[in-house]
CSV table of C-alpha atoms and ligand atoms in Angstrom, one decimal:
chain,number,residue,atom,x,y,z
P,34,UNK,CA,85.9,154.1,78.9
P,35,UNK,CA,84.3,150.7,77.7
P,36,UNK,CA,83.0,148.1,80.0
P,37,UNK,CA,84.6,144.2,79.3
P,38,UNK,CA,81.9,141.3,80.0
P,39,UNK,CA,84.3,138.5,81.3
P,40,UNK,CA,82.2,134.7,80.9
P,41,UNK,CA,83.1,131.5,81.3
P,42,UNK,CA,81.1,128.5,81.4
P,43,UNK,CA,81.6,126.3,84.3
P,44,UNK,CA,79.5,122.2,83.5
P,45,UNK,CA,77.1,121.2,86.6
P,46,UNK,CA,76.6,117.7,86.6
P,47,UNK,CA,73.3,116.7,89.0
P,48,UNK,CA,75.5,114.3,91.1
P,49,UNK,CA,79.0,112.6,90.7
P,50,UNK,CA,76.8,109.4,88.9
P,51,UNK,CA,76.6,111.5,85.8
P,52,UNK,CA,80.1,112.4,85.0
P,53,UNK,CA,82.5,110.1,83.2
P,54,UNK,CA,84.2,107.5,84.4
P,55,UNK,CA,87.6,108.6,84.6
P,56,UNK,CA,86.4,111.9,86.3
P,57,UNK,CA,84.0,109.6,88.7
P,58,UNK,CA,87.0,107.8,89.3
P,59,UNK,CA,89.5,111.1,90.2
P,60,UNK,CA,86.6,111.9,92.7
P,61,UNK,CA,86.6,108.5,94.4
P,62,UNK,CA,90.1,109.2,95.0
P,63,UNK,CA,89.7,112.6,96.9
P,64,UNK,CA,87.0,111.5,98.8
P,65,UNK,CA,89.0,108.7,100.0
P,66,UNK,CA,91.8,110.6,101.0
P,67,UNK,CA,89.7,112.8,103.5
P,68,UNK,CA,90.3,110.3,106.3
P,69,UNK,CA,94.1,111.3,106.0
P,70,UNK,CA,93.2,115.4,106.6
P,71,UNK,CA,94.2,116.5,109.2
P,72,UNK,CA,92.1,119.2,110.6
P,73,UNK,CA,91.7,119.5,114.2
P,74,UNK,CA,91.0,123.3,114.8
P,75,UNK,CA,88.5,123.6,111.5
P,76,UNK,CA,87.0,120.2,111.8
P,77,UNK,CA,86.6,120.6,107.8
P,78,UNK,CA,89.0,118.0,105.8
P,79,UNK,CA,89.6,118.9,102.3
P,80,UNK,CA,90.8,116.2,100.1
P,81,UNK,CA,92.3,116.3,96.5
P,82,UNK,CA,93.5,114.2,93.7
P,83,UNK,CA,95.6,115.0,91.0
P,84,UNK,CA,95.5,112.9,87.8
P,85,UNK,CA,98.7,113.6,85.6
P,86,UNK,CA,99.2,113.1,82.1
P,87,UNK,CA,101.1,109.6,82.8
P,88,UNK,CA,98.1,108.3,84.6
P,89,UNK,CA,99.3,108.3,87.8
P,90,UNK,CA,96.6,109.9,90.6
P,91,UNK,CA,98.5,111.8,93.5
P,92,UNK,CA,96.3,112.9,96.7
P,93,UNK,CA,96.5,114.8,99.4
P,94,UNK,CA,94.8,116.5,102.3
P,95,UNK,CA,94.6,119.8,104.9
P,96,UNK,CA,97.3,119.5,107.2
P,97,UNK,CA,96.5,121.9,109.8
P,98,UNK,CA,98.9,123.6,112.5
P,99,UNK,CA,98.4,125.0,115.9
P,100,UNK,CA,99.7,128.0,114.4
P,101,UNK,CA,97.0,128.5,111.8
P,102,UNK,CA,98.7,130.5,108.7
P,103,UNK,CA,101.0,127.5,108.5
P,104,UNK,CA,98.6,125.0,107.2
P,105,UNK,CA,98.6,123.4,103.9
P,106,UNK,CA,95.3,123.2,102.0
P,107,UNK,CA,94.8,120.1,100.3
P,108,UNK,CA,95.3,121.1,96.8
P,109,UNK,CA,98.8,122.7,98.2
P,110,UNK,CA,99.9,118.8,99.5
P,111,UNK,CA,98.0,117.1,96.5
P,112,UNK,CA,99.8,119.6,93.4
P,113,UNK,CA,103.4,119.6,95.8
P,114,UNK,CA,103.6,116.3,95.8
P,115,UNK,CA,102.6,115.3,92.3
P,116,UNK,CA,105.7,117.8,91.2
P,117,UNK,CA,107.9,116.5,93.6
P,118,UNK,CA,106.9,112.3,92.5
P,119,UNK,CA,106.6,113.8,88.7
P,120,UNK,CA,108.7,116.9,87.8
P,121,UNK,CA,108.1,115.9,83.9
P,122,UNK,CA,104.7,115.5,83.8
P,123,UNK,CA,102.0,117.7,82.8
P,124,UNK,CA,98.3,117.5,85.0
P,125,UNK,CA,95.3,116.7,83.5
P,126,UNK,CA,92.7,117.1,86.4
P,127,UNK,CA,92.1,118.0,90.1
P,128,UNK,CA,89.2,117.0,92.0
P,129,UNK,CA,88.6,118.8,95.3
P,130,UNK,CA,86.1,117.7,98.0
P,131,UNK,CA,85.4,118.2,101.7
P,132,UNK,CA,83.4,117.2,104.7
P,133,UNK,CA,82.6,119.0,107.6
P,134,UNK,CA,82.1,118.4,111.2
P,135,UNK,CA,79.5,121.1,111.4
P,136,UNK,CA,77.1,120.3,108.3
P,137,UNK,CA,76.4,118.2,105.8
P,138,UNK,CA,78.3,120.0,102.4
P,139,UNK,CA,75.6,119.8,99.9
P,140,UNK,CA,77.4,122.3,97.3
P,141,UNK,CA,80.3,122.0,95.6
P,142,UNK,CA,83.4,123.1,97.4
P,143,UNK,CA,85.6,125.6,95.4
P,144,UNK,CA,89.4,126.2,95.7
P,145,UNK,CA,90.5,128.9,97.7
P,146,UNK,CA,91.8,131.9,95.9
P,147,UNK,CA,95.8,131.1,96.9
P,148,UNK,CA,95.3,127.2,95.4
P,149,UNK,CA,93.8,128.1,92.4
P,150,UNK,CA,96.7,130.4,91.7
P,151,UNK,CA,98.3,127.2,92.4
P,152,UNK,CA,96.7,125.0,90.1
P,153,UNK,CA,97.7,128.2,87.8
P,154,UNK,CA,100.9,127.7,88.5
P,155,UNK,CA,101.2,124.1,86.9
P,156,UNK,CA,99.4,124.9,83.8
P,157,UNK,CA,101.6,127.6,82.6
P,158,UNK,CA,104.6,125.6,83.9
P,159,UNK,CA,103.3,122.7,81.2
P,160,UNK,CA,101.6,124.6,79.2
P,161,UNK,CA,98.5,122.4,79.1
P,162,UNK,CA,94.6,123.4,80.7
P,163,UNK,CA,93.9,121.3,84.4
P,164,UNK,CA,90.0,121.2,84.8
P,165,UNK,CA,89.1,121.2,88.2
P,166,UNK,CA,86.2,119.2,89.6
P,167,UNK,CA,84.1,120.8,92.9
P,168,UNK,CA,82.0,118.7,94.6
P,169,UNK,CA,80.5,118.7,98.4
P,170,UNK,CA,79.2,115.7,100.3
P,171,UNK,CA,76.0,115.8,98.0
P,172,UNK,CA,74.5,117.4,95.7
P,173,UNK,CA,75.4,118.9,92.2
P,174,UNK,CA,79.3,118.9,90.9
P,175,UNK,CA,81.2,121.6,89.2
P,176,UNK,CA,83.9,121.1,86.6
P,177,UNK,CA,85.5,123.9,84.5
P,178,UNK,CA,88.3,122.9,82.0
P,179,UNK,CA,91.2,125.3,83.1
P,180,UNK,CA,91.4,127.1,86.0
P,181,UNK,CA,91.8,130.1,84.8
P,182,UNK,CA,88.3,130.1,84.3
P,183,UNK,CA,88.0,130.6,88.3
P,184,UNK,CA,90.5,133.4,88.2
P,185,UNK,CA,89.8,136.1,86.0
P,186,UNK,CA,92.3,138.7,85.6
P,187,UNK,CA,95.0,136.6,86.9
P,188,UNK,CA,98.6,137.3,87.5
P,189,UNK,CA,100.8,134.4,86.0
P,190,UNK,CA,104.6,134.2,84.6
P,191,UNK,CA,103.9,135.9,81.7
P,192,UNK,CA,103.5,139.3,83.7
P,193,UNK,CA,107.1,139.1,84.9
R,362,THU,N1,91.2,124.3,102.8
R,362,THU,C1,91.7,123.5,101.8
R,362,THU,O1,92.4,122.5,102.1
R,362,THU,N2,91.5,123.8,100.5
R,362,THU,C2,90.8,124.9,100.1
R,362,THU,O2,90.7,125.2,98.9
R,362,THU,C3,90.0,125.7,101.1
R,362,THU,C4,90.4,125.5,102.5
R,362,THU,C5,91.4,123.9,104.2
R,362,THU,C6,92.3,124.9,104.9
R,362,THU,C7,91.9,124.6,106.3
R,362,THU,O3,92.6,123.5,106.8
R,362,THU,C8,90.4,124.2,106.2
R,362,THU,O4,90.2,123.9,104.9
R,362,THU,C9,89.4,125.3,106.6
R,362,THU,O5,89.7,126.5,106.0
């Protein structure tokens, strides 16, 4: 038996002032598109934005359901979209952010584990890394350059 040491290097920027301006930018969008969530039973609207290769930014939001397993996570309507609007085109980015009804978020906010198996999902269909940029309300922001760095181990198309 030999143990494996699995890394990876995830960048923390002190606040979204110090990333670049095209990342900055992605961010704006996602935080702008948290007045569409709709989240009436978490009170906690998630917002993404997707920036494909062509340029073009696609958001989305939660979209919750009285029947809770049938909501969409933000990321799910965001990534859904962009493939439906771009079928052709690969994704560069995806910024995720949030803001609660409860507290102030003043940490980054991840994916969950079934949308970063999403995000997967769309690098190995085009081949090409998405980073993925956390941030919260406040505080510091997270950015890793492919998602797989946020799932270790993972199952993808090349298992099947
Ligand atoms: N949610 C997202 O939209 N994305 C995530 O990655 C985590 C959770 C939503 C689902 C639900 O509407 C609310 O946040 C609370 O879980």
């Amino acid at each position: 038996m030999q143990e494996k040491e699995i890394k990876f290097t995830v960048q923390v920027y002190k606040g979204a002032d110090e990333l670049s301006a095209e990342d900055a930018a992605l961010v704006a969008k996602a935080k702008g598109a948290l007045v569409n969530a709709y989240a009436p039973y978490s009170n906690f609207k998630v917002g993404a934005a997707v920036l494909l290769s062509n340029g073009e930014v696609v958001t989305g939001t939660n979209q919750e359901n009285a029947s809770f397993p049938v909501g969409i996570c933000a990321e799910g309507t965001a990534l859904s979209t962009a493939s439906s609007l771009y079928p052709d085109t690969a994704i560069e980015a995806i910024a995720v952010t949030a803001k609660s009804g409860n507290h102030v978020l003043n940490k980054p906010v991840a994916p969950c584990g079934v949308c970063r198996q999403r995000i997967l999902e769309y690098e190995t269909r085009y081949k090409h890394d998405i980073k993925v940029i956390m941030i919260g309300e406040e505080g510091e922001v997270y950015k890793v350059s492919t998602v797989k760095d946020l799932l270790p181990l993972f199952f993808s198309n090349s298992d099947l």
